[in-house]
Short mmCIF file of C-alpha atoms in Angstrom, two decimals:
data_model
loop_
_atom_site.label_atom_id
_atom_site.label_comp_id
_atom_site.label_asym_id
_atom_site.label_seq_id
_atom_site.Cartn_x
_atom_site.Cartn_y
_atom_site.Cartn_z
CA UNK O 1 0.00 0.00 0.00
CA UNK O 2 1.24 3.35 -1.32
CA UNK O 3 1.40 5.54 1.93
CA UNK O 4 0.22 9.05 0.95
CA UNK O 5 1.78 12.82 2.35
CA UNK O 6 0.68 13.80 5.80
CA UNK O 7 -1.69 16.30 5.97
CA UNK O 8 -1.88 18.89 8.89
CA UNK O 9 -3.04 17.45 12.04
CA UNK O 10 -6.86 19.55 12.69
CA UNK O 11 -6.10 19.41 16.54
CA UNK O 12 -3.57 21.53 16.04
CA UNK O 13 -5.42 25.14 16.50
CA UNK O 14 -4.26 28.32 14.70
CA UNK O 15 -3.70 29.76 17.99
CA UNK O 16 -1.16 27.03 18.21
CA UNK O 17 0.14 27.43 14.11
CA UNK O 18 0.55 31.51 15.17
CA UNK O 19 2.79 31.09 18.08
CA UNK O 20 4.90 28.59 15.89
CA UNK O 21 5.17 31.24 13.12
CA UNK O 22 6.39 34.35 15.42
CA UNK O 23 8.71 31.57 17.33
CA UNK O 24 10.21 30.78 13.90
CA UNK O 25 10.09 35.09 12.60
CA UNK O 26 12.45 35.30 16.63
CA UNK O 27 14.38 32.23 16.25
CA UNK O 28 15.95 33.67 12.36
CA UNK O 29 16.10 36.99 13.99
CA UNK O 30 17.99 36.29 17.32
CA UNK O 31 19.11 32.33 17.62
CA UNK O 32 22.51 31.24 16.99
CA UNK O 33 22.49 27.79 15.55
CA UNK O 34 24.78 25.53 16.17
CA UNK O 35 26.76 23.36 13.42
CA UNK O 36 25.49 25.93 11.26
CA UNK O 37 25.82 28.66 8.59
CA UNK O 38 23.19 30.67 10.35
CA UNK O 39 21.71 32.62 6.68
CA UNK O 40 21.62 29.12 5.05
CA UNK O 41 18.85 27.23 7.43
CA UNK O 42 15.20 27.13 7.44
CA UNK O 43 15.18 25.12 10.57
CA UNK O 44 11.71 22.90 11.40
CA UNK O 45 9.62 24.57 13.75
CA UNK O 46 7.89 22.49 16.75
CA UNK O 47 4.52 23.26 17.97
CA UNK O 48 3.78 20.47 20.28
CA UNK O 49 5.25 16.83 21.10
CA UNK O 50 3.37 13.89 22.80
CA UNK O 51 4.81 10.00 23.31
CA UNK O 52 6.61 9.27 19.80
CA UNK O 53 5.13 12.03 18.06
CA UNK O 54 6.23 15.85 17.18
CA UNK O 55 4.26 17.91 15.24
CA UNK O 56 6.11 20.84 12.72
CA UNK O 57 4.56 24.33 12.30
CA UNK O 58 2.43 23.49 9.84
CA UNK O 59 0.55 21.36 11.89
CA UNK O 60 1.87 17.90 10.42
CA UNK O 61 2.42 14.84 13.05
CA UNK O 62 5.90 13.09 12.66
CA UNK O 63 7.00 9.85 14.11
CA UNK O 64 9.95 11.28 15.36
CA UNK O 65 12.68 8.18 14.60
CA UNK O 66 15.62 10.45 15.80
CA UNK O 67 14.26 10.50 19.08
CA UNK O 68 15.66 14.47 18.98
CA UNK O 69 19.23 14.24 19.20
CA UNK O 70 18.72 10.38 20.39
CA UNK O 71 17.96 11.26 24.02
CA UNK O 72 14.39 10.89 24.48
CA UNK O 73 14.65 7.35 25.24
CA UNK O 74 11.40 7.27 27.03
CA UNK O 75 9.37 9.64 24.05
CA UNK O 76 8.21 12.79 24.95
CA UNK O 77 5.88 14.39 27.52
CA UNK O 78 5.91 11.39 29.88
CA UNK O 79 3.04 12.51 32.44
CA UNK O 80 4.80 10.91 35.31
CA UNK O 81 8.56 12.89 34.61
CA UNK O 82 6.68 16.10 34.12
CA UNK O 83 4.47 15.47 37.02
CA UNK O 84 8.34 14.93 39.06
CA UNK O 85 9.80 17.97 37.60
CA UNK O 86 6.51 19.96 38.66
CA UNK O 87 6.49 18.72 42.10
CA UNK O 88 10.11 19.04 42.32
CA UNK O 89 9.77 22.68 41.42
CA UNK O 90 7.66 23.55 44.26
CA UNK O 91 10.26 21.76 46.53
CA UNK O 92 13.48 23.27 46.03
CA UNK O 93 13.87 24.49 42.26
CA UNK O 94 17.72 24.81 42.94
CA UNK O 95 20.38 24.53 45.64
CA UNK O 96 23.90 24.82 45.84
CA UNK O 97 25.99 20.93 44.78
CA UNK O 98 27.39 21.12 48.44
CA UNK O 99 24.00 20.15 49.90
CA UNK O 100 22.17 17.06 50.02
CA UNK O 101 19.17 16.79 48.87
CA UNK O 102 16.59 13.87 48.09
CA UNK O 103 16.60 14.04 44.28
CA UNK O 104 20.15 13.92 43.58
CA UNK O 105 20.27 11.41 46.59
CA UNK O 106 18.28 9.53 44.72
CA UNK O 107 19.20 9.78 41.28
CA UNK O 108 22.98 8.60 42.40
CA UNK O 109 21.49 5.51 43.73
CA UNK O 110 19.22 4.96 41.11
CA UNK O 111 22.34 5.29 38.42
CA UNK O 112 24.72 3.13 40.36
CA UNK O 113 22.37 0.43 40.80
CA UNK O 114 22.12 -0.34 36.91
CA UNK O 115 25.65 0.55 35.66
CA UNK O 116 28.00 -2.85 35.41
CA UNK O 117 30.77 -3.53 38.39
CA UNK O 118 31.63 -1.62 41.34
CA UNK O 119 30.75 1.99 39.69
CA UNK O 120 29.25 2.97 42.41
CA UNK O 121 29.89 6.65 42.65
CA UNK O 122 28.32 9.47 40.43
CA UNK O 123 29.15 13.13 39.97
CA UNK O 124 26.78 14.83 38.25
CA UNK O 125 27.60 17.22 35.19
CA UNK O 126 25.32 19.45 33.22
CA UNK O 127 25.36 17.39 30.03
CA UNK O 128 27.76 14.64 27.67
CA UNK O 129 30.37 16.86 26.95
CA UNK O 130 31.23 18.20 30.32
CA UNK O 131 31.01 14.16 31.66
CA UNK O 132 33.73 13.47 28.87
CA UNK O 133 35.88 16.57 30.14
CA UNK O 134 35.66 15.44 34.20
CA UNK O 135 36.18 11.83 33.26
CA UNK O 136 39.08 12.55 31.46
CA UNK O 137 40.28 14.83 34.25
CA UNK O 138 39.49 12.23 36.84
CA UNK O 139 41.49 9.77 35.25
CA UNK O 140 44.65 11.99 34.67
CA UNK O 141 44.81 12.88 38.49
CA UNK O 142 44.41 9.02 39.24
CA UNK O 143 47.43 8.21 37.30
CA UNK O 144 49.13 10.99 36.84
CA UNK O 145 49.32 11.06 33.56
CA UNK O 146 48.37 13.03 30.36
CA UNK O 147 47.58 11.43 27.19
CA UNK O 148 44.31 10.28 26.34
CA UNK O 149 43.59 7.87 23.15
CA UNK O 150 40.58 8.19 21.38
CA UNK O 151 39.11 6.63 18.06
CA UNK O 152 38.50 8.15 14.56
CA UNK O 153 34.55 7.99 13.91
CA UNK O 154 33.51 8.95 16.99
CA UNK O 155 31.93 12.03 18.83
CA UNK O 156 32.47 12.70 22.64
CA UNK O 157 31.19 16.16 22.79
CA UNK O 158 31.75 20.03 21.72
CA UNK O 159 33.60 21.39 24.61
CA UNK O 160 37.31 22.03 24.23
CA UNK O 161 38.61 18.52 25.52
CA UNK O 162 35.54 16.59 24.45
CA UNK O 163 35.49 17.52 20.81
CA UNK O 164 39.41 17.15 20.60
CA UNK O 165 39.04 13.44 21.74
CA UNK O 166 36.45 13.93 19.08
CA UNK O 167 37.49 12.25 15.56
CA UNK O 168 35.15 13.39 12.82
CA UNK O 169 35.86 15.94 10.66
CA UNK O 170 33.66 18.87 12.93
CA UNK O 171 36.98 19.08 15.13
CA UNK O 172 39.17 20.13 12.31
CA UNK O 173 38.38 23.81 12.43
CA UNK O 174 39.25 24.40 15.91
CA UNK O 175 41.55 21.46 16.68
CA UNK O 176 44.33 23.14 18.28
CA UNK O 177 46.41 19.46 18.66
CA UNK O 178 47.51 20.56 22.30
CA UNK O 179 44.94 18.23 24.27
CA UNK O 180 47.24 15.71 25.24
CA UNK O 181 45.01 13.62 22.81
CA UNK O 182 46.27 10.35 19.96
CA UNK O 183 43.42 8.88 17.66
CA UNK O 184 43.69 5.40 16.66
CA UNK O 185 41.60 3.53 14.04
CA UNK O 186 38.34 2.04 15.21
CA UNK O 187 36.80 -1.57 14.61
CA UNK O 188 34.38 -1.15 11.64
CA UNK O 189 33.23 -3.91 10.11
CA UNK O 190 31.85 -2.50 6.75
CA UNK O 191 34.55 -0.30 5.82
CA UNK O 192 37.47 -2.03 7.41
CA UNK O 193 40.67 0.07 7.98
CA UNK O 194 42.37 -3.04 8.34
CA UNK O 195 41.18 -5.01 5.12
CA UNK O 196 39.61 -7.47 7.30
CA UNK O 197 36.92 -10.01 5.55
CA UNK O 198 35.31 -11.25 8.86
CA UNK O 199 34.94 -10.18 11.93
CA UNK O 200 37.08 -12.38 13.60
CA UNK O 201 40.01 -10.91 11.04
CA UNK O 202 38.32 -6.75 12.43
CA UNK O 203 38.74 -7.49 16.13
CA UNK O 204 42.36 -9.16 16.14
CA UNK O 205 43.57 -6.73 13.80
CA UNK O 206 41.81 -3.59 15.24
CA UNK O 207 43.48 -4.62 18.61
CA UNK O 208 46.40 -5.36 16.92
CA UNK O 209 46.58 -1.79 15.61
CA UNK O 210 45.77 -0.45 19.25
CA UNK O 211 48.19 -2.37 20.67
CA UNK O 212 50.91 -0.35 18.65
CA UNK O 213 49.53 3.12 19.24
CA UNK O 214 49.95 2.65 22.96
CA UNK O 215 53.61 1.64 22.72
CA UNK O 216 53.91 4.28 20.03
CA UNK O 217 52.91 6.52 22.28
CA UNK O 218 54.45 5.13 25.24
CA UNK O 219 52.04 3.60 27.90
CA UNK O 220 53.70 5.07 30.90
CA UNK O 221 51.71 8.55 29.55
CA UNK O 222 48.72 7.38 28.78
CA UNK O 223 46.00 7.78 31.32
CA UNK O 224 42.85 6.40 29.75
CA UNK O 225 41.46 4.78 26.65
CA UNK O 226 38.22 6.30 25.90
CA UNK O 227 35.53 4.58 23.42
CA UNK O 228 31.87 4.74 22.44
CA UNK O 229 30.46 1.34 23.49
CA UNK O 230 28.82 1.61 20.34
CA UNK O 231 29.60 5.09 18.39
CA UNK O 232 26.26 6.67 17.70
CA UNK O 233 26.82 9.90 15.33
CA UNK O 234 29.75 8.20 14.04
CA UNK O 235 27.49 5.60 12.79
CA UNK O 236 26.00 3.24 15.26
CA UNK O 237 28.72 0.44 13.52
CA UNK O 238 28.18 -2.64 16.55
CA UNK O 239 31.92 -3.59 17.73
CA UNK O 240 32.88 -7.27 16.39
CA UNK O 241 32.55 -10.04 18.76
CA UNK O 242 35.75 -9.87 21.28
CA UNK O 243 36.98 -6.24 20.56
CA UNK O 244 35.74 -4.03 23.71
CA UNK O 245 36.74 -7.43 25.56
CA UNK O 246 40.13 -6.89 24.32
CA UNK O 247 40.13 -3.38 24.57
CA UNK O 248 39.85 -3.39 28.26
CA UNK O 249 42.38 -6.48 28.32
CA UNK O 250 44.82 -4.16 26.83
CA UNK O 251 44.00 -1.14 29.02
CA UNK O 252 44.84 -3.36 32.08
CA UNK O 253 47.96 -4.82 30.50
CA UNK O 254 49.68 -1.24 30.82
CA UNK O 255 47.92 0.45 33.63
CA UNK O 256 45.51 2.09 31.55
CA UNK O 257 41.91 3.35 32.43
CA UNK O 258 39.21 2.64 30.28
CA UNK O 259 36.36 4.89 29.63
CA UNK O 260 33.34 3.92 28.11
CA UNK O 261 31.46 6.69 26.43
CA UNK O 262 27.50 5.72 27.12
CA UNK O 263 26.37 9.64 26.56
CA UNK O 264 24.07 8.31 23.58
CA UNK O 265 23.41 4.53 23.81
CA UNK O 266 23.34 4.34 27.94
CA UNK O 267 19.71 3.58 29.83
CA UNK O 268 18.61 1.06 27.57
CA UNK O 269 18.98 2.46 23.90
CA UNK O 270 20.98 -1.03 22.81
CA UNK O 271 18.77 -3.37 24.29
CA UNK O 272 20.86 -3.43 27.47
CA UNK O 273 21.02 -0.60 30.57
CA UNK O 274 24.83 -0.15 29.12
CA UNK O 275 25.85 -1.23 25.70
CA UNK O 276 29.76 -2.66 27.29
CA UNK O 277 26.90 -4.92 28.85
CA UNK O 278 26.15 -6.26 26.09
CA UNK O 279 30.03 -7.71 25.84
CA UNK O 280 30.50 -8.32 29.82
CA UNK O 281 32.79 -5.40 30.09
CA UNK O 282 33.50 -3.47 33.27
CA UNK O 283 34.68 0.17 32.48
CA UNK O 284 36.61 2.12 35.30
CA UNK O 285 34.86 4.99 34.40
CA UNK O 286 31.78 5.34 32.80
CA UNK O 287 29.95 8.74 30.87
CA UNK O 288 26.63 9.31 30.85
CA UNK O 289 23.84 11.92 29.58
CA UNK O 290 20.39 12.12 27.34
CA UNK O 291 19.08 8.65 28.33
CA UNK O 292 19.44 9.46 31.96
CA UNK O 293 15.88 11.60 32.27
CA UNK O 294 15.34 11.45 28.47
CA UNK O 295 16.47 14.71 27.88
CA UNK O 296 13.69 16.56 29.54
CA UNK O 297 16.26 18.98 31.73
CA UNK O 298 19.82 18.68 31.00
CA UNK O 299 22.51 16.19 32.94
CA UNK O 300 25.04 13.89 32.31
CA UNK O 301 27.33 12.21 35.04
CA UNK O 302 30.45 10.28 34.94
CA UNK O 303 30.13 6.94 37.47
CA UNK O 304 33.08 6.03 38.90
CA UNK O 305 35.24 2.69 40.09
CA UNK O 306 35.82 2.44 43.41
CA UNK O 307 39.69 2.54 42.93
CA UNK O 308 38.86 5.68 41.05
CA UNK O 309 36.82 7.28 43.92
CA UNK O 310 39.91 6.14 46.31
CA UNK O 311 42.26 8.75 44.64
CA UNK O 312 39.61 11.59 46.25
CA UNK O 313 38.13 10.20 49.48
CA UNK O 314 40.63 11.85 51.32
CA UNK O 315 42.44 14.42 48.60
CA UNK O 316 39.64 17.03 47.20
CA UNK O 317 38.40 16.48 43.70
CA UNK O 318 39.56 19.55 41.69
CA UNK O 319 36.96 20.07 40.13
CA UNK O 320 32.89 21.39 40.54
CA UNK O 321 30.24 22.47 38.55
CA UNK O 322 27.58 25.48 39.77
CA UNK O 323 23.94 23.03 38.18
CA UNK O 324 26.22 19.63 39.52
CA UNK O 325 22.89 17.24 40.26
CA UNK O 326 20.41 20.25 39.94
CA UNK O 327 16.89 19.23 41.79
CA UNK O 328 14.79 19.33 38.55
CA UNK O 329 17.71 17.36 36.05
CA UNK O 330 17.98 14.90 39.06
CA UNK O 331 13.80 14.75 40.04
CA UNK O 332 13.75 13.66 36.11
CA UNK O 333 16.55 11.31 36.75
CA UNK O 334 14.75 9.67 39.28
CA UNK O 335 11.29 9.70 37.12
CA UNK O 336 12.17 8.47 34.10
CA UNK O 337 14.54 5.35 35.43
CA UNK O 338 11.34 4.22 38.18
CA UNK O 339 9.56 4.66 34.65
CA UNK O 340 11.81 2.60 32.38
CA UNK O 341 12.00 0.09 35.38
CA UNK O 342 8.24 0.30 36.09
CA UNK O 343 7.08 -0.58 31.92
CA UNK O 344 10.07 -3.08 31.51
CA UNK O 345 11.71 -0.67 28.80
CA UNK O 346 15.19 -1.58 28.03
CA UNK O 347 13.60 -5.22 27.32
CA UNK O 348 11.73 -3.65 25.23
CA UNK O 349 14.06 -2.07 23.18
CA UNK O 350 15.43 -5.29 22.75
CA UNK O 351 12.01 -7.09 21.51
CA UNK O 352 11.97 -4.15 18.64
CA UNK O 353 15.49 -4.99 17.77
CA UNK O 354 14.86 -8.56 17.32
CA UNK O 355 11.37 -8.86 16.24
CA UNK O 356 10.36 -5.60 14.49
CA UNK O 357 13.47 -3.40 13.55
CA UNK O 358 16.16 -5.84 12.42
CA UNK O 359 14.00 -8.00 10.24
CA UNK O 360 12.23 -5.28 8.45
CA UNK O 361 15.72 -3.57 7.72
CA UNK O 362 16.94 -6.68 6.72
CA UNK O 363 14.14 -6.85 3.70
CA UNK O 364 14.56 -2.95 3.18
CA UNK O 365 18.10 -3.85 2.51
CA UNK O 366 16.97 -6.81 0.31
CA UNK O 367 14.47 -4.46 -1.65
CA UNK O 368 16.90 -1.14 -2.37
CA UNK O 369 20.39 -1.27 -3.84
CA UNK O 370 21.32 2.32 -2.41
CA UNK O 371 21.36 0.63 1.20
CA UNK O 372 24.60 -0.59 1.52
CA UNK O 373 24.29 -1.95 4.94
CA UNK O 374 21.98 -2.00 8.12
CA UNK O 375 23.61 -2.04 11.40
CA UNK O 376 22.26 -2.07 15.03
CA UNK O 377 21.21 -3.27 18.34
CA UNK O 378 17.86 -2.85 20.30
CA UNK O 379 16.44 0.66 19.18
CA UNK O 380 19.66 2.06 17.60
CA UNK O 381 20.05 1.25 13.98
CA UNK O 382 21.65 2.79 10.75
CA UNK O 383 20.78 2.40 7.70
CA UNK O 384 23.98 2.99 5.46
CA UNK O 385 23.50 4.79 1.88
CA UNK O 386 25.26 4.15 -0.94
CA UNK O 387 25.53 4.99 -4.86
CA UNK O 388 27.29 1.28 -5.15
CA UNK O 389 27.16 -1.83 -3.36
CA UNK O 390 30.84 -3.01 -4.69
CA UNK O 391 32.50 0.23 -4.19
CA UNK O 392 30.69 1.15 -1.37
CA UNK O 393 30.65 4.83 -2.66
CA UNK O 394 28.60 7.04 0.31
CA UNK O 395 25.17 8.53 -0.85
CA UNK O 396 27.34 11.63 0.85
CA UNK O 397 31.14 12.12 1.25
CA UNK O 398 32.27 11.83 5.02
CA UNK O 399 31.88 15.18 6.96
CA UNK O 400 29.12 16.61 4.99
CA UNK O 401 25.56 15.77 3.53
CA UNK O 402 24.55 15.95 -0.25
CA UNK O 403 21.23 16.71 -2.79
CA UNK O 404 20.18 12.69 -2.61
CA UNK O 405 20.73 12.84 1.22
CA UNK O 406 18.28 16.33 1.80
CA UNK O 407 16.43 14.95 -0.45
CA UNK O 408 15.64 11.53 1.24
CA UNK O 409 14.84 13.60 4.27
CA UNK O 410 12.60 15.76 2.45
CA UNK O 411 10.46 12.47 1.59
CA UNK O 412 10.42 11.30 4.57
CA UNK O 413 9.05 14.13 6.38
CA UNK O 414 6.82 14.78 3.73
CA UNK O 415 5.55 10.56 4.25
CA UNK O 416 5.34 11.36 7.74
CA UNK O 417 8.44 10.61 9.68
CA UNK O 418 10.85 12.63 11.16
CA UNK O 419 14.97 10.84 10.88
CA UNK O 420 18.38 11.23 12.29
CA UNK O 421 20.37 11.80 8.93
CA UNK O 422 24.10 12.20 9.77
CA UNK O 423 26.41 12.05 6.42
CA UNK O 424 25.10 9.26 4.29
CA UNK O 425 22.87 7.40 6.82
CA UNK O 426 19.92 7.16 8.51
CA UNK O 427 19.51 6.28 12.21
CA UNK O 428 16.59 4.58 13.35
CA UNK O 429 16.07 5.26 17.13
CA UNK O 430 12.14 5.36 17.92
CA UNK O 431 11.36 5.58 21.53
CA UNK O 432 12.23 2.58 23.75
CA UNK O 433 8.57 2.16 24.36
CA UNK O 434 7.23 3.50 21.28
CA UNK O 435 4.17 1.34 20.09
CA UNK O 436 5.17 -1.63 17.75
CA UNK O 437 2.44 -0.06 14.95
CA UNK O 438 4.09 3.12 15.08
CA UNK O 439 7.73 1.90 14.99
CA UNK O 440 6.26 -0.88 11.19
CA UNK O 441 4.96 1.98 10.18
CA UNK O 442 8.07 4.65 10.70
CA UNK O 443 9.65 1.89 9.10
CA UNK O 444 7.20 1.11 5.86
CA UNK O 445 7.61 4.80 5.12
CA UNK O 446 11.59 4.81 5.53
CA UNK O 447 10.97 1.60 2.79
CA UNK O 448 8.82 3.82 0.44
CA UNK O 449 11.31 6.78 0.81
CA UNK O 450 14.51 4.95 -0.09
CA UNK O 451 12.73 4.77 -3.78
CA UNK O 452 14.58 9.06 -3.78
CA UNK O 453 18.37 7.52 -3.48
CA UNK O 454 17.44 3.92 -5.49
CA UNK O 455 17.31 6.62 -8.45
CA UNK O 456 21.32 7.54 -7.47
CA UNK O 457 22.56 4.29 -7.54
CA UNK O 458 25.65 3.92 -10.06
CA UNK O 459 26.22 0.17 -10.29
#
């Protein structure tokens, strides 16, 4: 069945369509964008959002498949985290990080109780990239040393330290190469650095390669090794069997901390509270954001080891943020995990990876030769564009997007459905509990959409 244009939603009042049009006539006059050439956008307006809907300024409802910037694991406008930020607002709206209070109280236990191991300690930081830039210092005071590795393909954040341990090509303009920070080639199945032709071959060779850059750089200065469980922007590419395994083998071999990035894919987006869970692997420190309280008031939080929290029980942290575990972040926190818990969630996530997602991205690769792969656990996914299948030529050259890309997006929005298009892919990430009719049918009209690139393919 042909699945026709979306037409504008006729709840949506003109009251409603008004405020959306003076929002967007402010936002062009005053906002600063970011990632952006601010005179070139004509960026989607958003009038209202309910479970794993949004709906744009002309009134149209979108099943919203990027799940924002993937952090509204839990969809949006759940009644009982807005009913917890409310309360928590007439409580104590803010206090000062030295004091205790309930929510963060709360919200620490809550967090330690699901990450893997003995992190049993959280400090609380306003978002991803400022969890990236304590971990990092956390683990250069423990060990007292400086460098950091990182991989190419991957995204830790847009802060100074964050985005240079940041390997995709939105460092390059501001990459000052002073951050005490090496890059080493990731394990990628589908475009192998290594020339691998299984994945078997990927993991012994990626290691292999890692294995060098530490004694290249000399072990006795590295203080931590710090990965995307699985790298989300980057492309949501799934590590081969045995590499994070070997990753942290390696990192204890020379005294080495190992950091696993969970900003994107922690609280359940993988199937699993953690993605390393996924692999049995026990980080000693471990980044977290989005997921946390779904995005609905920013925090992110680095959990710690307990021979990490050692170095500070009795010499002071240095280190402190003014919104560390603010009430109404942390009264989210606590809200959205009971929440997940409460509706069984992250199994969830996992059902739509196995039954729903995965097999109907397996036939959408079947049915379109400009998919050149599909990728994913639970409900994170990418769907990898291509012009050829034997070439593997991107539907858009690494760092940017291109005419076939917008134009896929275009479709699908116009169909109905609202993606995460990063280069030449597109994420699927519904909400953890979105329906299963909702998620078939984001997916039929991702299937009907792909018909835009099909018309690029080369060969």
């Amino acid at each position: 069945m042909t699945i026709q244009p979306v037409s504008p939603d006729p709840s949506i009042s003109e009251d409603l369509l008004a405020a959306g049009r003076k929002a967007y006539d402010l936002d062009r006059e005053h906002v600063f964008h970011s990632w952006s050439a601010q005179r070139t956008i004509t960026p989607m307006t958003v009038v209202k959002t309910e479970g794993p809907y949004v709906w744009d300024g002309q009134g149209h409802r979108l099943i919203d498949f990027s799940c924002q910037l993937i952090n509204t694991n839990i969809g949006h406008s759940h009644p009982k985290v807005v009913a917890a930020i409310q309360e928590q607002a007439a409580d104590i709206a803010t206090i000062n990080p030295a004091h205790v209070n309930a929510a963060r109280s709360e919200a620490a236990r809550l967090v330690a109780d699901v990450t893997p191991g003995d992190l049993n300690h959280v400090f609380f930081t306003n978002a991803g990239a400022d969890a990236v830039e304590h971990a990092v210092r956390m683990a250069r005071v423990h060990t007292g040393r400086p460098k950091v590795l990182s991989a190419y393909r991957a995204y830790h954040g847009g802060t100074d330290l964050a985005f240079a341990l940041t390997a995709d090509p939105r460092r390059n303009p501001v990459d000052k190469a002073t951050a005490g920070v090496a890059h080493f080639m990731p394990a990628y199945p589908y475009r192998s650095y290594f020339h691998s032709t299984t994945e078997q071959e990927e993991s012994e060779r990626a290691l292999a390669h890692l294995e060098q850059t530490i004694l290249l750089e000399g072990p006795q200065s590295i203080a931590a090794v710090i990965l995307e469980s699985v790298p989300g922007t980057a492309g949501i590419y799934v590590p081969p069997a045995g590499y994070l395994q070997g990753v942290r083998e390696l990192t204890r071999e020379y005294g080495i901390l190992f950091i696993a990035d969970e900003v994107m894919v922690g609280f359940g987006r993988t199937g699993q509270w953690f993605a390393v869970n996924h692999w049995g692997v026990e980080p000693d420190l471990l980044t977290f954001a989005k997921g946390v309280n779904s995005g609905y008031v920013p925090l992110g939080g680095v959990a710690l080891s307990d021979a990490v929290y050692e170095t500070f029980a009795e010499t002071p942290y240095p280190g402190g943020l003014t919104y560390s575990g603010h009430p109404l972040a942390c009264a989210a926190a606590v809200a959205t995990l009971n929440a997940m818990q409460d509706e069984g969630m992250v199994a969830n996530a996992a059902r739509l990876g196995e039954e729903i997602i995965g097999p109907r991205l397996r036939e959408i690769f079947d049915a379109h030769p400009s998919v050149g792969d599909v990728r994913g656990l639970g409900a994170f996914w990418a769907v990898e564009l291509v012009k050829n299948r034997e070439t593997k030529e991107p539907m858009a050259a690494y760092g940017g997007s291109s005419p076939e890309m917008n134009e896929l997006v275009a479709e699908c929005k116009k169909l109905g459905l609202l993606p995460f298009q990063n280069m030449n892919r597109i994420h699927v990430a519904p909400p953890l509990n979105a329906p299963d009719e909702v998620v078939r049918h984001g997916l039929d009209i991702l299937d009907q959409a792909l018909a835009v690139t099909d018309r690029y393919v080369t060969g």
